[in-house]
C-alpha positions as semicolon CSV with decimal commas, in nm:
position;residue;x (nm);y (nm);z (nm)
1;X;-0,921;-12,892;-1,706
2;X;-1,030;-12,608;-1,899
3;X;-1,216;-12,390;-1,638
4;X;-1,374;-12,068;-1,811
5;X;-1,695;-12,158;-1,784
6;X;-1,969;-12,372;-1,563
7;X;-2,315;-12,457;-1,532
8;X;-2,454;-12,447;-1,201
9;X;-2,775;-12,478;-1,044
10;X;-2,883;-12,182;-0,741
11;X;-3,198;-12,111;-0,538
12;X;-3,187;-11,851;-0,289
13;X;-3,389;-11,943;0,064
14;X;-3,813;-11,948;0,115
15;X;-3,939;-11,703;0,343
16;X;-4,063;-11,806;0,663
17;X;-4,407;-11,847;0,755
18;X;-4,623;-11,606;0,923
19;X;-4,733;-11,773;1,287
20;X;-5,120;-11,813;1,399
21;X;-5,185;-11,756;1,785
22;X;-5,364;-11,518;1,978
23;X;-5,265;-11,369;2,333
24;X;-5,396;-11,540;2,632
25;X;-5,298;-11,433;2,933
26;X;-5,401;-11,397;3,303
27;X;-5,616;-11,076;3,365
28;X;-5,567;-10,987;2,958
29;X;-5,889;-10,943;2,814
30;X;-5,998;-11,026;2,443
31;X;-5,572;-11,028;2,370
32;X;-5,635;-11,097;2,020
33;X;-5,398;-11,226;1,733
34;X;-5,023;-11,235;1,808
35;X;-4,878;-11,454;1,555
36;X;-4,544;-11,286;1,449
37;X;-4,359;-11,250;1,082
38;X;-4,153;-11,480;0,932
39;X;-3,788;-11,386;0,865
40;X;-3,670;-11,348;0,488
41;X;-3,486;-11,632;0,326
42;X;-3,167;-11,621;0,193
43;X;-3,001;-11,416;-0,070
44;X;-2,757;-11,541;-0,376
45;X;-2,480;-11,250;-0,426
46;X;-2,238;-11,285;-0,654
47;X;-1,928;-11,121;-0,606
48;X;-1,562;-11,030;-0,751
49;X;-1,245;-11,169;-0,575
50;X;-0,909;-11,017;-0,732
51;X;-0,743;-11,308;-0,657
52;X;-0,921;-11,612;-0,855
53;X;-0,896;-11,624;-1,244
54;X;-1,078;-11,914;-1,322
55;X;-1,391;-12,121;-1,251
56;X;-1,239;-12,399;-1,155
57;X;-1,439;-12,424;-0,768
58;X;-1,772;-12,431;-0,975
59;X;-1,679;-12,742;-1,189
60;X;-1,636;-12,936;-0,886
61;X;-1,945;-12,773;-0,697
62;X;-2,292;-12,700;-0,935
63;X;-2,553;-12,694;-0,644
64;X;-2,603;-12,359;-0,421
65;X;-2,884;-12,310;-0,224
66;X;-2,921;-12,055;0,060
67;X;-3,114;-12,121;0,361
68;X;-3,432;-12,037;0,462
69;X;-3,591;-11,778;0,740
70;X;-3,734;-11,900;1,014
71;X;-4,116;-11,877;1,081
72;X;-4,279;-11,658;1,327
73;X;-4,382;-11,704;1,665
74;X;-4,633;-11,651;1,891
75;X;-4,609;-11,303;2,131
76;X;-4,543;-11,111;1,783
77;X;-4,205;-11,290;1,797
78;X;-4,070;-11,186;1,409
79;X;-3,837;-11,528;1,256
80;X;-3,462;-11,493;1,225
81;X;-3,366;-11,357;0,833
82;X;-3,151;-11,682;0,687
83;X;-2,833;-11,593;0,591
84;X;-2,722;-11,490;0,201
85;X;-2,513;-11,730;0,057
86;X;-2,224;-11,544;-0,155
87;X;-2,039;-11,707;-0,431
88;X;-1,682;-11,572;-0,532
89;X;-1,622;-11,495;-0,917
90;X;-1,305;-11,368;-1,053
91;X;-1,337;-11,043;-1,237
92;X;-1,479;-11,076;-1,588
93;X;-1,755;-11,334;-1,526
94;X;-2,062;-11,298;-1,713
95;X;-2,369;-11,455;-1,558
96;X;-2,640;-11,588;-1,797
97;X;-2,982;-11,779;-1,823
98;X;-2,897;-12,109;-1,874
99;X;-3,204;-12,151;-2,040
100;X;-3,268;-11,815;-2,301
101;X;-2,880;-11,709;-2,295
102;X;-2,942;-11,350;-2,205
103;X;-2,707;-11,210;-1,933
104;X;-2,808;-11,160;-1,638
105;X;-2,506;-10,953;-1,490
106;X;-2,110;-10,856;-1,594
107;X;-1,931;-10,907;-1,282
108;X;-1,702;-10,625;-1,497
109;X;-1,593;-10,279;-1,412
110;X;-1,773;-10,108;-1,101
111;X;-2,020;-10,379;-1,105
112;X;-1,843;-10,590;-0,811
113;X;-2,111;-10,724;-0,622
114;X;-2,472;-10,849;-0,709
115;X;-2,753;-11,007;-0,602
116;X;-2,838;-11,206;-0,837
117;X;-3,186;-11,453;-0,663
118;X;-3,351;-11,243;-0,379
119;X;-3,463;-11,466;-0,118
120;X;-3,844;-11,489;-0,023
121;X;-4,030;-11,241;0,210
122;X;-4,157;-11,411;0,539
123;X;-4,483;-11,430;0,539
124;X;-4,728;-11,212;0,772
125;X;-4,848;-11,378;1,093
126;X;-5,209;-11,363;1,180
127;X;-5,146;-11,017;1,378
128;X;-5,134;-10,814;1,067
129;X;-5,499;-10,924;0,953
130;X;-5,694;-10,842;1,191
131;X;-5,941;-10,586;1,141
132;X;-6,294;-10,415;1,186
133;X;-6,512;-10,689;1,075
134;X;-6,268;-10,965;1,104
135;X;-6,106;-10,939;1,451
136;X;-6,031;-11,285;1,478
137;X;-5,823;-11,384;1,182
138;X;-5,761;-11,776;1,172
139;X;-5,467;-11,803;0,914
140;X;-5,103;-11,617;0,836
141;X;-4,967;-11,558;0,483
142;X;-4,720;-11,825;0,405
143;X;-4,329;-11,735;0,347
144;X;-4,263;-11,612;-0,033
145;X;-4,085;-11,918;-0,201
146;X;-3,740;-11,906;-0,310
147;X;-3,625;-11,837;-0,671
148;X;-3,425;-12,116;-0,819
149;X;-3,260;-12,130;-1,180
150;X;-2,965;-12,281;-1,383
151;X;-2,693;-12,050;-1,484
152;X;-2,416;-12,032;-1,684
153;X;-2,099;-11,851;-1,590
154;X;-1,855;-11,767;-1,858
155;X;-1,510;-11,567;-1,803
156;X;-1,470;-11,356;-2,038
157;X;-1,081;-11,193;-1,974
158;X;-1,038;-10,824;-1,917
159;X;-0,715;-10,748;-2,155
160;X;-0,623;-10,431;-2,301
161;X;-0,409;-10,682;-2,532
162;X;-0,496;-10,986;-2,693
163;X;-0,247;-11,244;-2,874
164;X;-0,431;-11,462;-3,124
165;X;-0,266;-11,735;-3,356
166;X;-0,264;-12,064;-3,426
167;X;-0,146;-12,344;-3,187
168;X;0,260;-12,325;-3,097
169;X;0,326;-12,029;-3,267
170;X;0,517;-11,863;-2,949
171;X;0,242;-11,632;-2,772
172;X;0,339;-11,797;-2,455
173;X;0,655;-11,713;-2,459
174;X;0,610;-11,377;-2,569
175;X;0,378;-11,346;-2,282
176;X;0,630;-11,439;-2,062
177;X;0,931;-11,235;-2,178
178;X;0,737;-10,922;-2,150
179;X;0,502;-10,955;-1,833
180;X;0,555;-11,179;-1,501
181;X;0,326;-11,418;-1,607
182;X;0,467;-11,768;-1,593
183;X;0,250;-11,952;-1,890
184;X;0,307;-12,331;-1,934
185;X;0,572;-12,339;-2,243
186;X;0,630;-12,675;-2,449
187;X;0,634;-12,805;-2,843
188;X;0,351;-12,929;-2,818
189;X;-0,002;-12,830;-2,987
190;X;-0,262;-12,668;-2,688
191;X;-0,020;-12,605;-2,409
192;X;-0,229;-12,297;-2,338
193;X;-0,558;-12,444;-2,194
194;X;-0,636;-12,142;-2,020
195;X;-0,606;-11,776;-2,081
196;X;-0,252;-11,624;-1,925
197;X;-0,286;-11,245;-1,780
198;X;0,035;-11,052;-1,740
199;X;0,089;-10,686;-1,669
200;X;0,328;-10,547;-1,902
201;X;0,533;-10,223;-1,778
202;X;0,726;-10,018;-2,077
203;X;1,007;-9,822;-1,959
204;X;0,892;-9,439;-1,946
205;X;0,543;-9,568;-2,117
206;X;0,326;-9,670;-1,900
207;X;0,160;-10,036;-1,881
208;X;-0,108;-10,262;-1,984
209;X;-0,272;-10,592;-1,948
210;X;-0,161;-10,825;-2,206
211;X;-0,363;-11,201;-2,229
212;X;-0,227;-11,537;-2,425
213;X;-0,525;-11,638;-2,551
214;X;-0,518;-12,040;-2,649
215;X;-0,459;-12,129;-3,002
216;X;-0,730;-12,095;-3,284
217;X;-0,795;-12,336;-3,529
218;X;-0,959;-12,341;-3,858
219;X;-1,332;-12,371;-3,775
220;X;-1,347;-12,255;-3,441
221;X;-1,607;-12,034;-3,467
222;X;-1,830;-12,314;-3,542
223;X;-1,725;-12,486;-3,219
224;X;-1,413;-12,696;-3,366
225;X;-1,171;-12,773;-3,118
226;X;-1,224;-12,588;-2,836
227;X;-1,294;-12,286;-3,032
228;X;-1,611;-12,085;-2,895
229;X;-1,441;-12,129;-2,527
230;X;-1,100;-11,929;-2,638
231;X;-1,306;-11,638;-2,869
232;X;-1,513;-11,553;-2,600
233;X;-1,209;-11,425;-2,446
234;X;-1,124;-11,166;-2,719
235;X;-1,436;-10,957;-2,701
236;X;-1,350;-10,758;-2,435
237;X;-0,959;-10,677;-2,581
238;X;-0,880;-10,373;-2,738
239;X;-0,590;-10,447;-2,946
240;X;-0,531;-10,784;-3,115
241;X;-0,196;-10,862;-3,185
242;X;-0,183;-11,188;-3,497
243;X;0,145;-11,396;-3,344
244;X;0,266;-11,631;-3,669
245;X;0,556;-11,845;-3,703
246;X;0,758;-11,635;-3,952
247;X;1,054;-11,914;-4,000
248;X;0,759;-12,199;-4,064
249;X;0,929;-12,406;-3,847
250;X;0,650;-12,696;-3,894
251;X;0,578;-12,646;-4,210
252;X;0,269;-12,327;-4,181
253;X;0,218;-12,014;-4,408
254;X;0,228;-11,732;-4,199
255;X;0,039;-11,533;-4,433
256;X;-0,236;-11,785;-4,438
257;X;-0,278;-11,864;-4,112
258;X;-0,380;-11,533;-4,054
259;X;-0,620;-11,493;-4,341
260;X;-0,795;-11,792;-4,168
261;X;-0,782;-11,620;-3,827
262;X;-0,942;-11,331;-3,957
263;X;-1,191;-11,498;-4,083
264;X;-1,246;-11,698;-3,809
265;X;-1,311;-11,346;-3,616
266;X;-1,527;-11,185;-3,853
267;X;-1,760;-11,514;-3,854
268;X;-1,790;-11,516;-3,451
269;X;-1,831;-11,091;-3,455
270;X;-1,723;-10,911;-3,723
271;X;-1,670;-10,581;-3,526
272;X;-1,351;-10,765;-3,417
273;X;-1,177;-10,682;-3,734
274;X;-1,277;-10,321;-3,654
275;X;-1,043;-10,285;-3,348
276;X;-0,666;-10,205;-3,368
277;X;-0,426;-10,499;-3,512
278;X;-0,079;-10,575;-3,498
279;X;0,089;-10,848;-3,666
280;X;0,430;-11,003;-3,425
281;X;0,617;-11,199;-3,720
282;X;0,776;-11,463;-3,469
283;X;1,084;-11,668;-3,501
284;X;1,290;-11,459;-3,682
285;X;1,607;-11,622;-3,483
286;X;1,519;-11,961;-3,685
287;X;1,533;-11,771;-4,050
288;X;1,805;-11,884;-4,199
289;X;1,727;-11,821;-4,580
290;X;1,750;-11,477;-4,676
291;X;1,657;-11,488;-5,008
292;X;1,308;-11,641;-4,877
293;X;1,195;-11,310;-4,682
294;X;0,845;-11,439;-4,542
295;X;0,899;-11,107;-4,352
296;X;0,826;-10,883;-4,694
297;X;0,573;-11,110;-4,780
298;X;0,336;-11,068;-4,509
299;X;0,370;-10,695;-4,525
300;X;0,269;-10,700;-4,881
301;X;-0,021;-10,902;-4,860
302;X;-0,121;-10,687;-4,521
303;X;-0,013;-10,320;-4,600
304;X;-0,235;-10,176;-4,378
305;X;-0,116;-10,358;-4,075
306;X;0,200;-10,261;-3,913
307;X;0,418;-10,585;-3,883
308;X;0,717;-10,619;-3,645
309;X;0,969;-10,918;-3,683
310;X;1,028;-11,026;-3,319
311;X;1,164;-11,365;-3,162
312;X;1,024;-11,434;-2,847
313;X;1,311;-11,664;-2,709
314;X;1,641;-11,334;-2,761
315;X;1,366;-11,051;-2,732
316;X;1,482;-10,897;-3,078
317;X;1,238;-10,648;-3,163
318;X;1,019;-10,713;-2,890
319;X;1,062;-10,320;-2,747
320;X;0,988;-10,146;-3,088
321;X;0,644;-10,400;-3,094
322;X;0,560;-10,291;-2,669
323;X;0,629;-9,909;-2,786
324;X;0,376;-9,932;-3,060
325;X;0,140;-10,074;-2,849
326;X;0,126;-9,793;-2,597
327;X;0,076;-9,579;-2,851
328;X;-0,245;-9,716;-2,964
329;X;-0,359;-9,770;-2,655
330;X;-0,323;-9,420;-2,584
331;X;-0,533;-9,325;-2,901
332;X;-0,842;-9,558;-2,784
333;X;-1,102;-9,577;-2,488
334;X;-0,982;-9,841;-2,273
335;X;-1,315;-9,843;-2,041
336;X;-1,360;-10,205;-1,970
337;X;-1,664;-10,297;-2,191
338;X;-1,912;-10,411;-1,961
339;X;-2,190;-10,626;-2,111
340;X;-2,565;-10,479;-2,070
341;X;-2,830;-10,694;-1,883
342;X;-3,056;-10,854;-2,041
343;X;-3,282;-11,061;-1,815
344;X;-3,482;-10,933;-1,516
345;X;-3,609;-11,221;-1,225
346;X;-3,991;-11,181;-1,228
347;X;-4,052;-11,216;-0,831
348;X;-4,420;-11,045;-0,852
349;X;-4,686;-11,286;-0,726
350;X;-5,012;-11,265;-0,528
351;X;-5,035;-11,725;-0,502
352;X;-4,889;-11,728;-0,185
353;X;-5,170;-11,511;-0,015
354;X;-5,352;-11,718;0,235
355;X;-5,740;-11,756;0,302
356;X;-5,958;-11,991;0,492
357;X;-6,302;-12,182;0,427
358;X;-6,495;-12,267;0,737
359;X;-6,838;-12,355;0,821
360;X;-7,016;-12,139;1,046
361;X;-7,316;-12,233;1,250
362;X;-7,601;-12,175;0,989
363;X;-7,392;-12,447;0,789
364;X;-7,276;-12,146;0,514
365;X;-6,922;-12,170;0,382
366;X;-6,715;-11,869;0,478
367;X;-6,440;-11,852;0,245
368;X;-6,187;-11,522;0,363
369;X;-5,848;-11,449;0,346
370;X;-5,654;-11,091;0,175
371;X;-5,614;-11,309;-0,103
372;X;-6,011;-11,357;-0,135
373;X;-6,049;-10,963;-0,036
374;X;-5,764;-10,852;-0,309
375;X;-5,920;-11,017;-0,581
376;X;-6,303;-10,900;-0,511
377;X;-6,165;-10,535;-0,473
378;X;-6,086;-10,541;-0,843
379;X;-6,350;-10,811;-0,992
380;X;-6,653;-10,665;-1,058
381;X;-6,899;-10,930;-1,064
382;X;-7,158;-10,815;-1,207
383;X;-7,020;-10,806;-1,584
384;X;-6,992;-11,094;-1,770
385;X;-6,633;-11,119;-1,788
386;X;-6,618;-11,026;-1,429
387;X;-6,802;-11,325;-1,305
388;X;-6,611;-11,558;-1,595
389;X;-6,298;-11,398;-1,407
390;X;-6,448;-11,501;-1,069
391;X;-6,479;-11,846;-1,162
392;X;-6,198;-11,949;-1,319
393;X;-6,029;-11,769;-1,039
394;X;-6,231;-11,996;-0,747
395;X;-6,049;-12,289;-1,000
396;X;-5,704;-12,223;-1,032
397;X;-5,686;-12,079;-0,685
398;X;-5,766;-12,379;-0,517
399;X;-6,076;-12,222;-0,324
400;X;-6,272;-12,509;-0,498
401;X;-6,067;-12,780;-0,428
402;X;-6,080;-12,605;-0,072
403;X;-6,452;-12,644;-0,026
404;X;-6,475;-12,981;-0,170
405;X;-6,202;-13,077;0,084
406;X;-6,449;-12,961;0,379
407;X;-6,747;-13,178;0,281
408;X;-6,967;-12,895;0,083
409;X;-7,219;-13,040;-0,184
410;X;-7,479;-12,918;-0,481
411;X;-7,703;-12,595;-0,317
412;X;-7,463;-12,538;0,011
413;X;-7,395;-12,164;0,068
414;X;-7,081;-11,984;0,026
415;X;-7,017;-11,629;0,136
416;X;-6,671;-11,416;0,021
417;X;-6,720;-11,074;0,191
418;X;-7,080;-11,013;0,160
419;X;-7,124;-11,224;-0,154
420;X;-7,304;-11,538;-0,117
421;X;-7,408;-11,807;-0,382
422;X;-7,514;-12,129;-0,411
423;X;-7,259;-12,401;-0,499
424;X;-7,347;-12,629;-0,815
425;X;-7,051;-12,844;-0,937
């Protein structure tokens, strides 16, 4: 199964909730409010392991949800923090919005670990309220919820090298006569599913990472065959090398076939054509007409391409092609390109911030709570749009739907913090 990318759903853990108690004990006078903290839920980290290459564990698995912290207790007793949840990626992974498409984070580079949903704060316990004029606080903030969202991961290979051509044209092979990668090799069209690393080591040169990425076909930048999956893995390589069958063994122009890959490149992103080519004129060991030179004829119609006859099953050519390749990789900046973010999780939010409505003994209804106190400390009521602002807050906060809940009726009394008015549905 073709494994470079996945959709999965994750939601990192809900805080726990703050506790409500207050301290009675033998010979301990007026103890007041103990209730302790909630621990903090659970993280979602992403992070690099060197040793997977696909995404093959997140096509059978799409659900990942870390757990949550525990509430407080009583005797200031803070809840246990929930443990992150970490997800392995190989190196390359790009994490996106499911929904908008804009990356979220390039597990590329330096960038090896990330958290990616913070887990929810544990809410306050009724300790932490108490204060002056309210020394007996009756409620605890509730834990911070969890973040959840759908994602989708795409591997996008880290290559210094990438060999693009149509189907069966002998990248494979190349790839493994030159590197110790061990690429699935038959005559048939799509052998190459996925992408095939290798590290390629040139005698007194130096090395570099060469990839087999799976055949093109006409169209696949519109999504034809499996076309959008295989040119995601070219934007990160820095020199494309065009692999053609140069005996036309089935019957294929090699000059062609690469006028259509080009163009196939410059519709998904033309700055791909900007970056170093190469053009590996395959097969030569099958050429058995010499008066029909297909090698002369794709230097003509590319002169500004250097083009070096190779056959990938004797390994004529091969070093003069490996040679040439060091040396424009020593010309260019080989810094992985690392893909910018582009989405930031929103986790401000004041909803969660608890208040009470009670009834005290002259029958008024005492509506408090920091969320109650927070919002009065920057509503000035006595504007217009203040008091419009007031009342559309008392509806979408639920205080109304509060106060309905505990019996109050048309000309009852409600007091926030030295405001009082008369309720009139």
């Amino acid at each position: 199964m073709f494994a470079d990318s996945a959709k999965i759903f994750i939601k990192s853990g809900k805080g726990g909730d703050g506790h409500v108690s207050f301290r009675r004990e033998l010979f301990v006078a007026a103890g007041g409010p103990d209730g302790g903290d909630g621990g903090k839920g659970g993280d979602i980290i992403f992070e690099v392991d060197e040793g997977l290459n696909t995404l093959t564990d997140f096509r059978m698995k799409r659900k990942y949800v870390a757990g949550d912290g525990e509430p407080g207790g009583k005797r200031k007793c803070h809840g246990a923090d929930a443990k992150s949840l970490t997800l392995k990626v190989p190196e390359g992974t790009v994490i996106k919005d499911f929904e908008t498409g804009k990356v979220i984070a390039d597990m590329s580079g330096e960038n090896k670990r990330e958290v990616i949903l913070r887990g929810g704060k544990g809410g306050f316990g009724n300790m932490n309220f108490a204060t002056a004029t309210m020394q007996v606080p009756k409620f605890a903030k509730p834990g911070q919820p969890g973040k959840e969202m759908f994602v989708l991961l795409e591997l996008k290979v880290i290559a210094d090298v990438g060999l693009v051509g149509f189907p069966n044209v002998g990248k494979s092979t190349l790839l493994s006569r030159v590197s110790n990668a061990k690429p699935k090799i038959a005559n048939y069209h799509f052998t190459t599913l996925d992408p095939h690393l290798g590290v390629v080591d040139v005698k007194g040169a130096g090395g570099f990472v060469m990839a087999d990425i799976p055949g093109l076909i006409e169209g696949a930048s519109e999504g034809v065959g499996l076309g959008h999956d295989f040119l995601r893995h070219i934007e990160r390589t820095k020199v494309l090398v065009h692999v053609v069958d140069a005996a036309s063994t089935e019957g294929r122009d090699p000059v062609e076939d690469i006028k259509t890959i080009m163009n196939e490149l410059k519709s998904y992103d033309e700055s791909l054509l900007e970056r170093p080519q190469l053009i590996a004129a395959n097969k030569i060991d099958a050429i058995y007409d010499e008066e029909n030179n297909e090698i002369e004829r794709i230097k003509a119609a590319f002169p500004d391409i250097k083009v070096f006859p190779i056959s990938g099953v004797s390994g004529k050519g091969i070093q003069e092609l490996l040679y040439e390749l060091v040396n424009v990789l020593s010309t260019i900046d080989r810094t992985v390109k690392v893909f910018e973010k582009e989405f930031e999780i929103d986790y401000s939010s004041d909803k969660n911030l608890p208040f009470t409505v009670e009834i005290d003994e002259d029958g008024v209804f005492v509506v408090e709570g920091p969320r109650i106190e927070k919002m009065l400390g920057y509503t000035n009521l006595d504007s217009e749009k203040g008091f419009d602002f007031f009342q559309k807050f008392l509806k979408t906060s639920g205080v109304l739907e509060k106060l309905e809940e505990a019996g109050i009726v048309d000309g009852n009394t409600v007091r926030m913090y030295g405001h009082e008015f008369d309720y009139y549905k």
